Tab-separated table of C-alpha atoms and ligand atoms in Angstrom:
chain	number	residue	atom	x	y	z
A	1	MET	CA	-70.134	49.533	18.031
A	2	GLN	CA	-69.489	45.852	17.457
A	3	PHE	CA	-65.962	45.400	16.191
A	4	LEU	CA	-64.793	42.866	13.646
A	5	TYR	CA	-63.033	40.723	16.262
A	6	GLU	CA	-66.467	40.270	17.889
A	7	ARG	CA	-68.498	39.767	14.704
A	8	GLU	CA	-65.950	37.453	13.092
A	9	PRO	CA	-63.581	36.077	15.731
A	10	SER	CA	-61.774	33.940	13.146
A	11	ARG	CA	-60.997	36.892	10.870
A	12	ARG	CA	-57.203	37.117	10.354
A	13	GLU	CA	-56.911	40.156	8.051
A	14	ALA	CA	-58.945	43.181	6.987
A	15	GLU	CA	-58.793	46.445	5.034
A	16	VAL	CA	-59.821	49.416	7.202
A	17	GLU	CA	-59.137	53.150	7.612
A	18	VAL	CA	-56.741	54.693	10.124
A	19	ILE	CA	-58.995	57.498	11.393
A	20	LEU	CA	-56.692	58.879	14.080
A	21	ALA	CA	-52.914	58.614	14.436
A	22	GLY	CA	-51.078	60.221	17.326
A	23	GLU	CA	-48.822	59.795	20.320
A	24	HIS	CA	-49.699	58.965	23.901
A	25	ASP	CA	-46.981	59.039	26.600
A	26	GLY	CA	-44.407	59.180	23.810
A	27	ARG	CA	-45.724	56.032	22.094
A	28	PRO	CA	-47.384	56.157	18.654
A	29	PHE	CA	-50.955	54.858	18.441
A	30	ALA	CA	-53.763	54.527	15.905
A	31	VAL	CA	-57.544	54.393	16.105
A	32	LEU	CA	-59.202	52.483	13.239
A	33	SER	CA	-62.601	52.544	11.536
A	34	ASP	CA	-62.906	48.880	12.627
A	35	THR	CA	-60.527	46.326	14.089
A	36	ILE	CA	-59.705	42.634	14.167
A	37	PHE	CA	-57.439	43.207	17.226
A	38	TYR	CA	-58.872	42.188	20.586
A	39	PRO	CA	-58.195	44.779	23.343
A	40	GLU	CA	-56.986	43.341	26.652
A	41	GLY	CA	-59.863	42.507	28.961
A	42	GLY	CA	-61.671	39.829	30.937
A	43	GLY	CA	-58.414	38.017	31.659
A	44	GLN	CA	-57.535	37.682	27.949
A	45	PRO	CA	-54.380	39.523	26.759
A	46	ALA	CA	-54.419	41.970	23.839
A	47	ASP	CA	-53.789	40.746	20.290
A	48	ARG	CA	-50.647	41.331	18.246
A	49	GLY	CA	-50.119	41.745	14.508
A	50	THR	CA	-49.487	44.605	12.093
A	51	ILE	CA	-51.279	47.727	10.853
A	52	ALA	CA	-49.966	48.784	7.409
A	53	GLY	CA	-46.918	46.610	8.124
A	54	VAL	CA	-46.195	48.301	11.497
A	55	ALA	CA	-46.099	46.064	14.579
A	56	VAL	CA	-48.968	46.368	17.083
A	57	LEU	CA	-47.467	46.377	20.617
A	58	ASP	CA	-50.653	46.704	22.666
A	59	VAL	CA	-54.405	47.130	22.232
A	60	GLN	CA	-56.547	48.835	24.894
A	61	ARG	CA	-60.039	50.234	25.156
A	62	ALA	CA	-60.142	54.037	25.478
A	63	GLY	CA	-63.762	54.993	26.122
A	64	ASP	CA	-65.824	53.818	23.161
A	65	SER	CA	-62.832	53.455	20.852
A	66	ILE	CA	-59.903	51.074	20.699
A	67	ARG	CA	-56.363	52.352	20.821
A	68	HIS	CA	-53.606	50.370	19.069
A	69	THR	CA	-50.115	51.139	20.400
A	70	LEU	CA	-47.622	50.851	17.533
A	71	GLU	CA	-43.903	50.366	17.026
A	72	ARG	CA	-43.889	53.524	14.868
A	73	THR	CA	-46.359	56.022	13.448
A	74	VAL	CA	-48.739	55.161	10.593
A	75	ALA	CA	-50.409	57.665	8.264
A	76	PRO	CA	-54.179	58.230	8.348
A	77	GLY	CA	-55.996	56.571	5.450
A	78	PRO	CA	-56.505	53.017	4.189
A	79	ALA	CA	-54.531	50.312	6.015
A	80	ARG	CA	-54.276	46.546	5.890
A	81	LEU	CA	-54.540	44.674	9.195
A	82	GLU	CA	-52.872	41.340	9.798
A	83	LEU	CA	-53.512	39.414	12.996
A	84	ASP	CA	-50.961	37.206	14.755
A	85	TRP	CA	-53.353	34.296	14.393
A	86	ALA	CA	-51.262	31.647	16.175
A	87	ARG	CA	-51.258	33.806	19.321
A	88	ARG	CA	-54.982	34.628	19.046
A	89	PHE	CA	-56.017	31.009	18.416
A	90	ASP	CA	-53.971	29.964	21.452
A	91	HIS	CA	-55.793	32.612	23.520
A	92	MET	CA	-59.160	31.415	22.187
A	93	GLN	CA	-58.305	27.841	23.188
A	94	GLN	CA	-57.329	28.870	26.734
A	95	HIS	CA	-60.251	31.299	27.090
A	96	THR	CA	-62.959	28.975	25.732
A	97	GLY	CA	-61.404	26.185	27.802
A	98	GLN	CA	-61.830	28.393	30.858
A	99	HIS	CA	-65.554	28.899	30.085
A	100	LEU	CA	-66.001	25.122	29.998
A	101	LEU	CA	-63.910	24.556	33.131
A	102	SER	CA	-65.771	27.266	35.093
A	103	ALA	CA	-69.227	26.090	33.947
A	104	LEU	CA	-68.608	22.443	34.872
A	105	ALA	CA	-66.840	23.293	38.162
A	106	GLU	CA	-69.919	25.293	39.206
A	107	ASP	CA	-72.671	23.002	37.886
A	108	ARG	CA	-71.161	19.659	38.885
A	109	PHE	CA	-69.263	20.585	42.054
A	110	GLY	CA	-70.685	23.940	43.195
A	111	TRP	CA	-67.319	25.711	42.854
A	112	LYS	CA	-67.792	29.235	41.496
A	113	THR	CA	-64.994	30.930	39.530
A	114	THR	CA	-63.888	34.171	41.180
A	115	ALA	CA	-60.941	35.078	38.901
A	116	PHE	CA	-59.320	34.094	35.600
A	117	HIS	CA	-55.855	34.860	34.328
A	118	LEU	CA	-54.517	33.845	30.903
A	119	GLY	CA	-50.720	33.597	31.234
A	120	PRO	CA	-48.037	33.205	28.559
A	121	ASN	CA	-47.448	29.525	29.458
A	122	VAL	CA	-50.220	28.447	31.798
A	123	SER	CA	-53.548	29.978	32.761
A	124	ASP	CA	-55.410	29.778	36.031
A	125	VAL	CA	-58.818	30.178	37.585
A	126	GLU	CA	-59.634	30.789	41.225
A	127	LEU	CA	-62.453	28.579	42.496
A	128	ASP	CA	-64.311	29.222	45.751
A	129	ALA	CA	-63.466	25.709	46.949
A	130	PRO	CA	-61.362	25.486	50.120
A	131	ARG	CA	-59.384	22.649	48.485
A	132	LEU	CA	-59.601	20.371	45.468
A	133	PRO	CA	-59.263	16.692	46.421
A	134	ALA	CA	-57.749	14.381	43.776
A	135	GLY	CA	-61.014	12.493	43.156
A	136	PRO	CA	-63.291	15.438	42.284
A	137	ARG	CA	-60.423	17.085	40.455
A	138	GLN	CA	-60.078	14.063	38.189
A	139	ALA	CA	-63.861	13.921	37.778
A	140	LEU	CA	-63.822	17.579	36.698
A	141	GLU	CA	-61.119	16.887	34.123
A	142	GLU	CA	-63.130	13.903	32.809
A	143	ALA	CA	-66.283	16.050	32.570
A	144	ILE	CA	-64.355	18.676	30.575
A	145	ALA	CA	-62.997	16.004	28.207
A	146	ALA	CA	-66.533	14.655	27.646
A	147	GLU	CA	-67.806	18.140	26.658
A	148	ILE	CA	-64.832	18.632	24.328
A	149	ARG	CA	-65.681	15.299	22.616
A	150	ALA	CA	-69.331	16.392	22.378
A	151	ALA	CA	-68.200	19.261	20.054
A	152	ARG	CA	-70.690	21.720	21.561
A	153	PRO	CA	-71.280	24.836	19.405
A	154	VAL	CA	-70.151	28.147	20.955
A	155	ARG	CA	-72.140	31.256	20.050
A	156	ALA	CA	-71.923	34.957	20.973
A	157	TRP	CA	-74.624	37.636	20.590
A	158	ARG	CA	-75.812	40.886	22.136
A	159	VAL	CA	-78.947	41.666	24.117
A	160	SER	CA	-80.439	44.860	25.549
A	161	ARG	CA	-80.347	45.384	29.297
A	162	PRO	CA	-84.097	44.642	29.772
A	163	GLU	CA	-83.651	41.423	27.762
A	164	PHE	CA	-80.634	40.555	29.876
A	165	GLU	CA	-82.518	41.151	33.112
A	166	GLY	CA	-85.334	38.897	31.861
A	167	LEU	CA	-82.949	35.994	31.224
A	168	ALA	CA	-82.579	33.219	33.756
A	169	GLY	CA	-79.407	31.302	34.500
A	170	VAL	CA	-76.849	33.733	33.083
A	171	ARG	CA	-73.499	33.259	34.737
A	172	THR	CA	-71.624	36.510	35.196
A	173	ARG	CA	-68.609	37.720	37.109
A	174	GLY	CA	-70.172	41.206	36.940
A	175	LEU	CA	-70.355	43.719	34.128
A	176	PRO	CA	-67.467	46.195	33.724
A	177	GLU	CA	-67.881	49.352	35.797
A	178	GLY	CA	-69.926	52.009	34.005
A	179	HIS	CA	-71.166	49.493	31.432
A	180	ALA	CA	-74.004	50.954	29.366
A	181	GLY	CA	-75.994	49.720	26.384
A	182	GLU	CA	-76.079	46.175	25.059
A	183	ILE	CA	-74.664	43.183	26.859
A	184	ARG	CA	-72.742	40.468	25.085
A	185	LEU	CA	-73.639	36.878	25.861
A	186	VAL	CA	-71.648	33.760	25.074
A	187	ALA	CA	-73.211	30.319	25.140
A	188	ILE	CA	-71.730	26.857	25.010
A	189	GLU	CA	-74.769	24.895	23.856
A	190	GLY	CA	-76.295	22.940	26.725
A	191	VAL	CA	-73.476	23.822	29.125
A	192	ASP	CA	-73.038	27.533	29.712
A	193	LEU	CA	-74.547	30.984	29.240
A	194	ASN	CA	-72.238	33.783	30.256
A	195	THR	CA	-71.620	37.510	29.832
A	196	CYS	CA	-68.280	37.946	28.057
A	197	GLY	CA	-66.604	40.343	25.623
A	198	GLY	CA	-63.777	37.962	24.671
A	199	THR	CA	-63.008	35.915	21.581
A	200	HIS	CA	-64.108	32.276	21.474
A	201	LEU	CA	-63.734	29.131	19.400
A	202	ALA	CA	-66.654	27.989	17.230
A	203	SER	CA	-66.963	24.653	19.015
A	204	THR	CA	-65.638	22.992	22.167
A	205	ALA	CA	-63.970	20.426	19.851
A	206	GLU	CA	-61.442	23.133	18.953
A	207	ILE	CA	-60.233	23.170	22.581
A	208	GLU	CA	-58.674	19.767	21.688
A	209	ALA	CA	-57.852	18.919	25.327
A	210	LEU	CA	-57.666	20.596	28.713
A	211	HIS	CA	-55.350	19.445	31.455
A	212	LEU	CA	-55.473	20.653	35.065
A	213	LEU	CA	-52.015	21.290	36.536
A	214	ALA	CA	-51.196	22.502	40.049
A	215	THR	CA	-53.654	23.648	42.718
A	216	GLU	CA	-52.769	26.029	45.538
A	217	PRO	CA	-54.745	27.723	48.313
A	218	MET	CA	-55.534	31.346	47.445
A	219	ARG	CA	-57.588	33.949	49.371
A	220	GLY	CA	-59.711	31.252	51.035
A	221	GLY	CA	-60.311	29.498	47.699
A	222	THR	CA	-58.150	27.408	45.391
A	223	ARG	CA	-56.156	28.507	42.382
A	224	VAL	CA	-56.094	25.875	39.645
A	225	SER	CA	-53.684	26.234	36.756
A	226	PHE	CA	-54.378	24.563	33.417
A	227	VAL	CA	-53.278	24.264	29.794
A	228	ALA	CA	-55.570	23.708	26.795
A	229	GLY	CA	-55.163	22.895	23.098
A	230	GLY	CA	-51.782	23.356	21.451
A	231	ARG	CA	-50.273	24.248	24.831
A	232	ALA	CA	-51.200	20.828	26.216
A	233	ARG	CA	-49.527	19.117	23.234
A	234	ARG	CA	-46.419	21.320	23.441
A	235	ARG	CA	-46.160	20.697	27.175
A	236	MET	CA	-46.424	16.958	26.578
A	237	ALA	CA	-43.660	17.174	23.949
A	238	GLU	CA	-41.436	19.111	26.384
A	239	HIS	CA	-42.038	16.497	29.071
A	240	GLU	CA	-41.150	13.698	26.654
A	241	GLU	CA	-37.944	15.450	25.643
A	242	ARG	CA	-36.998	16.044	29.282
A	243	ASN	CA	-37.840	12.454	30.192
A	244	ALA	CA	-35.642	11.121	27.381
A	245	ARG	CA	-32.755	13.230	28.675
A	246	LEU	CA	-33.334	12.136	32.258
A	247	ARG	CA	-33.560	8.460	31.226
A	248	GLY	CA	-30.087	8.834	29.718
A	249	LEU	CA	-28.668	10.767	32.690
A	250	LEU	CA	-30.168	8.619	35.439
A	251	GLY	CA	-30.005	5.291	33.603
A	252	ALA	CA	-33.490	4.447	34.840
A	253	PRO	CA	-37.029	4.223	33.408
A	254	GLU	CA	-39.182	7.262	34.179
A	255	GLN	CA	-41.273	5.426	36.796
A	256	GLU	CA	-38.046	5.157	38.833
A	257	PHE	CA	-36.767	8.748	38.386
A	258	ALA	CA	-37.690	9.884	41.902
A	259	THR	CA	-36.328	6.850	43.774
A	260	THR	CA	-33.167	6.811	41.626
A	261	LEU	CA	-32.585	10.486	42.325
A	262	GLU	CA	-33.199	10.004	46.054
A	263	ASP	CA	-30.534	7.262	46.069
A	264	ARG	CA	-28.077	9.464	44.177
A	265	LEU	CA	-28.618	12.406	46.531
A	266	ALA	CA	-28.032	10.163	49.564
A	267	GLN	CA	-24.788	8.926	47.955
A	268	LEU	CA	-23.733	12.484	47.261
A	269	GLN	CA	-24.362	13.573	50.856
A	270	SER	CA	-22.335	10.670	52.186
A	271	ALA	CA	-19.487	11.459	49.754
A	272	GLU	CA	-19.537	15.113	50.826
A	273	ARG	CA	-19.256	14.105	54.471
A	274	ARG	CA	-16.225	11.928	53.634
A	275	VAL	CA	-14.598	14.754	51.663
A	276	ARG	CA	-15.060	17.200	54.567
A	277	HIS	CA	-13.532	14.690	56.966
A	278	LEU	CA	-10.560	13.996	54.658
A	279	GLU	CA	-9.949	17.707	54.056
A	280	GLN	CA	-9.839	18.295	57.810
A	281	GLU	CA	-7.264	15.507	58.195
A	282	LEU	CA	-5.275	16.877	55.261
A	283	ALA	CA	-5.302	20.404	56.716
A	284	GLU	CA	-4.049	19.149	60.070
A	285	ALA	CA	-1.232	17.199	58.358
A	286	ALA	CA	-0.313	20.243	56.228
A	287	ALA	CA	-0.224	22.434	59.353
A	288	ALA	CA	2.044	19.941	61.174
A	289	ALA	CA	4.424	19.818	58.161
A	290	LEU	CA	4.549	23.635	58.000
A	291	VAL	CA	5.295	23.944	61.739
A	292	ALA	CA	8.266	21.578	61.313
A	293	GLN	CA	9.415	23.439	58.168
A	294	PHE	CA	9.236	26.880	59.852
A	295	ALA	CA	11.153	25.621	62.899
A	296	ALA	CA	13.907	24.193	60.650
A	297	ALA	CA	14.186	27.310	58.439
A	298	GLY	CA	13.976	29.854	61.242
A	299	GLU	CA	12.702	32.486	58.764
A	300	PRO	CA	10.462	35.282	60.154
A	301	VAL	CA	8.184	35.136	57.070
A	302	ALA	CA	7.143	32.072	55.029
A	303	VAL	CA	4.848	31.522	52.036
A	304	SER	CA	2.807	28.458	51.134
A	305	HIS	CA	0.380	28.000	48.221
A	306	PHE	CA	-2.348	25.320	47.822
A	307	ALA	CA	-3.489	25.301	44.174
A	308	GLU	CA	-6.291	22.733	44.623
A	309	ARG	CA	-7.778	24.135	47.855
A	310	ASP	CA	-10.128	26.896	49.010
A	311	ALA	CA	-10.616	29.453	51.805
A	312	ALA	CA	-12.095	26.853	54.195
A	313	PHE	CA	-8.983	24.711	53.797
A	314	LEU	CA	-6.693	27.703	54.472
A	315	GLY	CA	-8.666	28.393	57.657
A	316	ALA	CA	-8.288	24.767	58.748
A	317	VAL	CA	-4.500	24.973	58.227
A	318	ALA	CA	-4.201	28.392	59.898
A	319	ARG	CA	-5.931	27.476	63.185
A	320	PRO	CA	-3.372	24.846	64.351
A	321	LEU	CA	-0.498	27.038	62.990
A	322	SER	CA	-1.614	29.953	65.193
A	323	ARG	CA	-1.434	27.676	68.256
A	324	ALA	CA	1.969	26.160	67.386
A	325	PRO	CA	5.132	27.475	69.069
A	326	GLY	CA	7.324	29.948	67.168
A	327	ALA	CA	6.878	33.489	65.795
A	328	THR	CA	6.907	32.787	62.045
A	329	VAL	CA	4.347	34.764	60.047
A	330	ALA	CA	3.028	32.590	57.172
A	331	LEU	CA	1.199	33.832	54.084
A	332	LEU	CA	-1.093	31.035	52.846
A	333	THR	CA	-2.864	31.302	49.470
A	334	ALA	CA	-5.201	28.951	47.569
A	335	GLY	CA	-6.778	28.471	44.155
A	336	PRO	CA	-5.796	27.764	40.570
A	337	GLY	CA	-5.948	31.302	39.162
A	338	PRO	CA	-4.422	34.682	39.966
A	339	ALA	CA	-7.458	35.531	42.159
A	340	GLY	CA	-8.159	33.616	45.366
A	341	PRO	CA	-8.298	33.589	49.163
A	342	PHE	CA	-5.354	34.288	51.432
A	343	VAL	CA	-4.583	33.959	55.133
A	344	LEU	CA	-1.788	35.550	57.114
A	345	VAL	CA	-1.122	33.555	60.281
A	346	ALA	CA	1.413	34.041	63.068
A	347	GLY	CA	2.756	31.430	65.493
A	348	ALA	CA	1.841	31.456	69.206
A	349	ASP	CA	5.003	33.362	70.213
A	350	PHE	CA	4.426	36.254	67.780
A	351	ALA	CA	3.991	39.533	69.700
A	352	GLY	CA	3.757	42.094	66.833
A	353	ASP	CA	0.818	43.776	65.081
A	354	LEU	CA	-0.534	41.122	62.706
A	355	ALA	CA	-3.355	43.399	61.450
A	356	ALA	CA	-0.718	45.878	60.199
A	357	LEU	CA	1.120	43.067	58.380
A	358	GLY	CA	-2.250	41.861	57.053
A	359	ARG	CA	-2.906	45.262	55.484
A	360	ILE	CA	0.518	45.165	53.791
A	361	ALA	CA	-0.293	41.670	52.430
A	362	ALA	CA	-3.780	42.696	51.242
A	363	GLU	CA	-2.407	45.727	49.435
A	364	GLY	CA	0.410	43.756	47.802
A	365	LEU	CA	-2.042	41.065	46.622
A	366	ALA	CA	-4.613	43.622	45.390
A	367	GLY	CA	-7.200	42.395	47.849
A	368	ARG	CA	-8.928	43.099	51.125
A	369	GLY	CA	-9.359	41.311	54.392
A	370	GLY	CA	-9.561	41.575	58.131
A	371	GLY	CA	-8.560	39.919	61.358
A	372	SER	CA	-6.893	40.355	64.682
A	373	GLY	CA	-4.722	38.367	67.072
A	374	HIS	CA	-2.932	35.682	65.079
A	375	ILE	CA	-5.064	35.243	61.948
A	376	PHE	CA	-5.824	37.759	59.174
A	377	GLN	CA	-7.815	36.514	56.174
A	378	GLY	CA	-9.188	37.904	52.940
A	379	LYS	CA	-9.670	37.659	49.200
A	380	ALA	CA	-7.327	39.053	46.568
A	381	GLU	CA	-7.101	39.556	42.813
A	382	ARG	CA	-3.352	38.781	42.633
A	383	ILE	CA	-2.410	35.941	44.971
A	384	ASP	CA	0.364	35.170	42.430
A	385	ALA	CA	2.195	38.253	43.828
A	386	ARG	CA	2.866	36.292	47.066
A	387	ASP	CA	6.693	36.231	46.692
A	388	VAL	CA	6.822	40.033	46.288
A	389	VAL	CA	4.555	40.363	49.322
A	390	ARG	CA	6.854	38.034	51.256
A	391	LEU	CA	9.706	40.550	50.779
A	392	ALA	CA	7.480	43.453	51.856
A	393	LEU	CA	6.513	41.530	55.003
A	394	LEU	CA	10.166	40.712	55.697
A	395	ARG	CA	11.022	44.418	55.420
A	396	ALA	CA	8.163	45.287	57.766
A	397	ARG	CA	9.484	42.776	60.303
A	398	GLY	CA	13.020	44.171	59.902
A	399	GLY	CA	14.292	41.004	58.230
A	400	VAL	CA	15.591	42.826	55.134
A	401	PRO	CA	17.968	45.799	55.470
B	1	ZN	ZN1	-65.399	34.509	27.041
């Protein structure tokens, strides 16, 4: 049968009968005497809306009937249908736009459409063109705009198979498998004649505009993404909003965004190099100061905390400390909070088991780590427990009775 969505694609509501209500895979569904809801197919997603006030979650063909998956069960009997028209009209703009795009790509440039996908933000077609140079691509977009301005009527009707086979110049990506009975044709006057079961605008003028976006190689052809109608306007508005923000952030007109950003990134890289160099110098100075401090104090265990530094800095301090004379074991910690990195480092004359001391430190700081020789490093949840850990390490080294 021909459903309402086919006979009257602009119909937004209807009174029908729920003739079957049930559950499939644990989800409630309804079959109706007629429907304004388009079932997913031909690259166009299923419609949304309500049946007797209950949300429609999906619409799929099931043999000759159409199955509406629902948020909850509805009772058999009369029911009012309401279509999510904004979503449907958007789909009609993208879908009818695709007909125009595919027809002109084939007739003007010889690029056949091999696939169509209507996405939530952008849609795409796959053309059997190895690549899409900028010139022809722009010419294609101009040709589409001209046909939108021409406000060409769009019409859909059904023919029998013998009639269909007698027709010349019908574009088709193939009929669905097992298709029997009548065949639905869609024509854009003077531009296209196609087999299609989808929903379409009444005129190309309703497409408003179609803009080609990115192209990428795909299965030997080229995938071209596009936006049409309200999506093109919304995308433009988003770009304007983003540009206004970037103008403020970069302090440059939009024509200079890329060069301004390139300059800023180069400055940032140079600043990062300087910071790395300065941190290395700072770590070496800190290590030298600690060596002198340990020698003066003569303590077997020392603690030092660097609130503004990180694990890399601790490593840079620990390396020269491990080569310096003396047997002091130093617990180094870094970071502003209770959690952070730690390093346990022993001087060159240390002859004990640093890994064993490292495990005591890790446990006392509620952390974990590893190492051998003269450096043991890790991460801990409680680096603020360093003074308690210092006592435990002193005991382990026999420094506390
Ligand atoms: Zn169509």
